[in-house]
Amino acid sequence: MGARQLHILTVVALGAVAIGALQVSVVAHAAHLGRNPGPFIAAMACGGVVASFVYGARSSSGSLPTQLAVALGLYGVLIVAVGTGPGMIVSVVLLLLVGAATGPADAIEALLIANHTPDHAQSQAFAALTTANWLGFATGSALAGAAADHAPFWTATTIAAAAALVATLSLVVPPWRRQLLENP
């Protein structure tokens, strides 16, 4: 596994930390509002599914690292907005948009890992991608769960937003960006 694959897998893991932390945060936020968390989680899922279909159906402009940086950056900013603790309607709308940012990010991550892995190692690369996703999700969930139980709500969403924004920065810092834009 080369530096490109490790960079992509790190971005994947950080994005998954954000997703895991946000899902736990959303449940805590719903409890704080005295609401069932179902509509909050469903909004994220629906936004992700619809945006994934839209992304897959259109021809995309810009490089894959740029597209991923935009999606993760938007995701991080929207998490910050959720972290302000808005009411149910605003939260559901924000979470719909959060899902819309993360759905295409998953597809872009898979395209990046495929583009930077030789054909003979594709299965191994996708196994590593799945592992990075699950490890990141578990880490984000655990961190946010501890934060939600012992600190204000925004602490858990800050963990999620920070992970997404660090991943974004790694995609726009020139030396790392150049590495992902080079042909394998």
mmCIF file of C-alpha atoms in Angstrom:
data_model
loop_
_atom_site.group_PDB
_atom_site.id
_atom_site.type_symbol
_atom_site.label_atom_id
_atom_site.label_comp_id
_atom_site.label_asym_id
_atom_site.label_seq_id
_atom_site.Cartn_x
_atom_site.Cartn_y
_atom_site.Cartn_z
ATOM 1 C CA MET A 1 0.000 0.000 0.000
ATOM 2 C CA GLY A 2 1.411 3.343 -1.038
ATOM 3 C CA ALA A 3 1.186 6.874 0.305
ATOM 4 C CA ARG A 4 -1.806 7.704 -1.911
ATOM 5 C CA GLN A 5 -3.857 4.801 -0.645
ATOM 6 C CA LEU A 6 -2.925 5.599 2.968
ATOM 7 C CA HIS A 7 -3.948 9.209 2.475
ATOM 8 C CA ILE A 8 -7.292 8.192 0.984
ATOM 9 C CA LEU A 9 -7.895 5.645 3.745
ATOM 10 C CA THR A 10 -7.092 8.288 6.359
ATOM 11 C CA VAL A 11 -9.632 10.624 4.739
ATOM 12 C CA VAL A 12 -12.149 7.764 4.693
ATOM 13 C CA ALA A 13 -11.533 7.012 8.381
ATOM 14 C CA LEU A 14 -11.870 10.682 9.352
ATOM 15 C CA GLY A 15 -15.089 10.998 7.344
ATOM 16 C CA ALA A 16 -16.403 7.920 9.107
ATOM 17 C CA VAL A 17 -15.406 9.341 12.507
ATOM 18 C CA ALA A 18 -17.557 12.340 11.587
ATOM 19 C CA ILE A 19 -20.506 10.162 10.573
ATOM 20 C CA GLY A 20 -20.327 8.002 13.696
ATOM 21 C CA ALA A 21 -19.949 11.003 15.996
ATOM 22 C CA LEU A 22 -22.774 12.856 14.298
ATOM 23 C CA GLN A 23 -25.206 9.962 14.544
ATOM 24 C CA VAL A 24 -24.606 9.664 18.287
ATOM 25 C CA SER A 25 -24.817 13.463 18.612
ATOM 26 C CA VAL A 26 -28.118 13.522 16.780
ATOM 27 C CA VAL A 27 -29.623 10.975 19.150
ATOM 28 C CA ALA A 28 -28.457 13.106 22.103
ATOM 29 C CA HIS A 29 -29.870 16.234 20.451
ATOM 30 C CA ALA A 30 -33.237 14.559 19.850
ATOM 31 C CA ALA A 31 -33.355 13.448 23.498
ATOM 32 C CA HIS A 32 -32.569 17.008 24.596
ATOM 33 C CA LEU A 33 -35.475 18.249 22.462
ATOM 34 C CA GLY A 34 -37.729 15.502 23.848
ATOM 35 C CA ARG A 35 -38.148 14.022 20.371
ATOM 36 C CA ASN A 36 -37.804 10.615 18.790
ATOM 37 C CA PRO A 37 -34.437 10.455 16.996
ATOM 38 C CA GLY A 38 -35.974 8.533 14.070
ATOM 39 C CA PRO A 39 -36.802 11.564 11.886
ATOM 40 C CA PHE A 40 -33.346 13.024 12.521
ATOM 41 C CA ILE A 41 -31.524 9.852 11.437
ATOM 42 C CA ALA A 42 -33.974 9.312 8.561
ATOM 43 C CA ALA A 43 -33.289 12.826 7.258
ATOM 44 C CA MET A 44 -29.560 12.065 7.049
ATOM 45 C CA ALA A 45 -30.222 8.751 5.314
ATOM 46 C CA CYS A 46 -32.687 10.226 2.814
ATOM 47 C CA GLY A 47 -30.352 13.096 1.972
ATOM 48 C CA GLY A 48 -27.532 10.629 1.395
ATOM 49 C CA VAL A 49 -29.541 8.305 -0.830
ATOM 50 C CA VAL A 50 -31.008 11.062 -3.010
ATOM 51 C CA ALA A 51 -27.682 12.877 -3.382
ATOM 52 C CA SER A 52 -25.887 9.615 -4.221
ATOM 53 C CA PHE A 53 -28.308 8.955 -7.074
ATOM 54 C CA VAL A 54 -28.006 12.532 -8.330
ATOM 55 C CA TYR A 55 -24.211 12.411 -8.127
ATOM 56 C CA GLY A 56 -24.093 9.081 -9.947
ATOM 57 C CA ALA A 57 -26.422 10.280 -12.709
ATOM 58 C CA ARG A 58 -24.578 13.449 -13.620
ATOM 59 C CA SER A 59 -21.190 14.027 -15.109
ATOM 60 C CA SER A 60 -19.001 15.624 -12.504
ATOM 61 C CA SER A 61 -16.709 18.551 -13.022
ATOM 62 C CA GLY A 62 -13.486 18.978 -11.133
ATOM 63 C CA SER A 63 -11.003 16.453 -9.892
ATOM 64 C CA LEU A 64 -12.066 13.751 -7.468
ATOM 65 C CA PRO A 65 -9.973 15.248 -4.618
ATOM 66 C CA THR A 66 -11.658 18.617 -5.214
ATOM 67 C CA GLN A 67 -15.111 17.042 -5.265
ATOM 68 C CA LEU A 68 -14.352 15.154 -2.054
ATOM 69 C CA ALA A 69 -12.941 18.269 -0.366
ATOM 70 C CA VAL A 70 -16.118 20.190 -1.221
ATOM 71 C CA ALA A 71 -18.373 17.397 0.063
ATOM 72 C CA LEU A 72 -16.443 16.911 3.320
ATOM 73 C CA GLY A 73 -16.033 20.651 3.854
ATOM 74 C CA LEU A 74 -19.751 21.200 3.402
ATOM 75 C CA TYR A 75 -20.381 18.271 5.721
ATOM 76 C CA GLY A 76 -18.173 19.803 8.422
ATOM 77 C CA VAL A 77 -19.797 23.233 8.159
ATOM 78 C CA LEU A 78 -23.295 21.744 8.316
ATOM 79 C CA ILE A 79 -22.318 19.746 11.411
ATOM 80 C CA VAL A 80 -21.253 22.997 13.061
ATOM 81 C CA ALA A 81 -24.747 24.355 12.312
ATOM 82 C CA VAL A 82 -26.365 21.243 13.807
ATOM 83 C CA GLY A 83 -24.123 21.679 16.848
ATOM 84 C CA THR A 84 -25.754 25.010 17.623
ATOM 85 C CA GLY A 85 -28.762 22.992 18.813
ATOM 86 C CA PRO A 86 -31.571 24.245 16.588
ATOM 87 C CA GLY A 87 -35.160 23.077 16.979
ATOM 88 C CA MET A 88 -36.566 19.982 15.323
ATOM 89 C CA ILE A 89 -37.567 21.422 11.920
ATOM 90 C CA VAL A 90 -34.273 23.245 11.353
ATOM 91 C CA SER A 91 -32.329 20.219 12.606
ATOM 92 C CA VAL A 92 -34.125 17.876 10.202
ATOM 93 C CA VAL A 93 -33.469 20.221 7.257
ATOM 94 C CA LEU A 94 -29.797 20.548 8.221
ATOM 95 C CA LEU A 95 -29.499 16.783 8.576
ATOM 96 C CA LEU A 96 -31.068 16.268 5.159
ATOM 97 C CA LEU A 97 -28.334 18.519 3.773
ATOM 98 C CA VAL A 98 -25.676 16.711 5.842
ATOM 99 C CA GLY A 99 -26.772 13.445 4.247
ATOM 100 C CA ALA A 100 -26.663 15.079 0.824
ATOM 101 C CA ALA A 101 -23.022 16.000 1.454
ATOM 102 C CA THR A 102 -21.959 12.569 2.687
ATOM 103 C CA GLY A 103 -23.692 10.374 0.100
ATOM 104 C CA PRO A 104 -21.496 11.451 -2.824
ATOM 105 C CA ALA A 105 -18.411 11.521 -0.572
ATOM 106 C CA ASP A 106 -18.660 7.742 -0.138
ATOM 107 C CA ALA A 107 -18.752 7.217 -3.900
ATOM 108 C CA ILE A 108 -15.860 9.617 -4.477
ATOM 109 C CA GLU A 109 -13.747 7.852 -1.846
ATOM 110 C CA ALA A 110 -14.309 4.537 -3.620
ATOM 111 C CA LEU A 111 -13.394 6.085 -6.982
ATOM 112 C CA LEU A 112 -10.221 7.585 -5.529
ATOM 113 C CA ILE A 113 -9.057 4.320 -3.999
ATOM 114 C CA ALA A 114 -9.835 2.495 -7.257
ATOM 115 C CA ASN A 115 -7.949 5.082 -9.320
ATOM 116 C CA HIS A 116 -4.845 4.823 -7.137
ATOM 117 C CA THR A 117 -4.685 1.049 -6.827
ATOM 118 C CA PRO A 118 -3.349 -1.365 -9.448
ATOM 119 C CA ASP A 119 -5.916 -3.743 -10.928
ATOM 120 C CA HIS A 120 -4.398 -6.776 -9.230
ATOM 121 C CA ALA A 121 -4.873 -5.209 -5.760
ATOM 122 C CA GLN A 122 -8.408 -3.805 -6.095
ATOM 123 C CA SER A 123 -10.037 -6.377 -3.799
ATOM 124 C CA GLN A 124 -7.490 -5.751 -1.074
ATOM 125 C CA ALA A 125 -7.878 -1.966 -1.472
ATOM 126 C CA PHE A 126 -11.656 -2.157 -1.111
ATOM 127 C CA ALA A 127 -11.297 -4.399 1.928
ATOM 128 C CA ALA A 128 -9.046 -1.731 3.452
ATOM 129 C CA LEU A 129 -11.593 0.962 2.502
ATOM 130 C CA THR A 130 -14.374 -0.925 4.285
ATOM 131 C CA THR A 131 -12.159 -1.490 7.313
ATOM 132 C CA ALA A 132 -11.244 2.214 7.478
ATOM 133 C CA ASN A 133 -14.946 3.099 7.311
ATOM 134 C CA TRP A 134 -15.932 0.790 10.148
ATOM 135 C CA LEU A 135 -12.983 1.681 12.358
ATOM 136 C CA GLY A 136 -13.674 5.378 11.868
ATOM 137 C CA PHE A 137 -17.392 4.967 12.503
ATOM 138 C CA ALA A 138 -16.764 3.017 15.710
ATOM 139 C CA THR A 139 -14.198 5.542 16.916
ATOM 140 C CA GLY A 140 -16.478 8.505 16.208
ATOM 141 C CA SER A 141 -19.433 6.815 17.877
ATOM 142 C CA ALA A 142 -17.413 5.977 20.992
ATOM 143 C CA LEU A 143 -15.898 9.449 21.303
ATOM 144 C CA ALA A 144 -19.228 11.212 20.790
ATOM 145 C CA GLY A 145 -20.997 8.837 23.168
ATOM 146 C CA ALA A 146 -18.555 9.668 25.942
ATOM 147 C CA ALA A 147 -18.772 13.376 25.138
ATOM 148 C CA ALA A 148 -22.572 13.402 24.988
ATOM 149 C CA ASP A 149 -22.796 11.748 28.403
ATOM 150 C CA HIS A 150 -20.292 14.020 30.149
ATOM 151 C CA ALA A 151 -20.257 17.352 28.303
ATOM 152 C CA PRO A 152 -22.567 19.751 26.481
ATOM 153 C CA PHE A 153 -24.205 18.547 23.241
ATOM 154 C CA TRP A 154 -21.965 20.706 21.066
ATOM 155 C CA THR A 155 -18.879 18.829 22.295
ATOM 156 C CA ALA A 156 -19.976 15.695 20.463
ATOM 157 C CA THR A 157 -20.805 17.590 17.265
ATOM 158 C CA THR A 158 -17.452 19.370 17.504
ATOM 159 C CA ILE A 159 -15.733 15.977 17.324
ATOM 160 C CA ALA A 160 -17.705 15.193 14.162
ATOM 161 C CA ALA A 161 -17.089 18.573 12.538
ATOM 162 C CA ALA A 162 -13.374 18.532 13.394
ATOM 163 C CA ALA A 163 -12.893 15.107 11.793
ATOM 164 C CA ALA A 164 -14.635 16.199 8.578
ATOM 165 C CA LEU A 165 -12.718 19.469 8.405
ATOM 166 C CA VAL A 166 -9.317 17.836 9.060
ATOM 167 C CA ALA A 167 -10.065 15.398 6.229
ATOM 168 C CA THR A 168 -10.967 18.363 4.015
ATOM 169 C CA LEU A 169 -7.721 20.161 4.842
ATOM 170 C CA SER A 170 -5.700 17.079 3.941
ATOM 171 C CA LEU A 171 -7.272 17.220 0.487
ATOM 172 C CA VAL A 172 -6.459 20.869 -0.157
ATOM 173 C CA VAL A 173 -2.943 21.223 1.320
ATOM 174 C CA PRO A 174 -0.764 21.474 -1.820
ATOM 175 C CA PRO A 175 1.774 18.637 -1.309
ATOM 176 C CA TRP A 176 -0.900 16.100 -0.392
ATOM 177 C CA ARG A 177 -3.284 17.350 -3.061
ATOM 178 C CA ARG A 178 -0.602 17.053 -5.766
ATOM 179 C CA GLN A 179 0.004 13.454 -4.752
ATOM 180 C CA LEU A 180 -3.680 12.604 -5.299
ATOM 181 C CA LEU A 181 -3.841 14.439 -8.634
ATOM 182 C CA GLU A 182 -0.844 12.603 -10.106
ATOM 183 C CA ASN A 183 -1.531 9.619 -12.297
ATOM 184 C CA PRO A 184 -0.936 6.306 -10.508
#
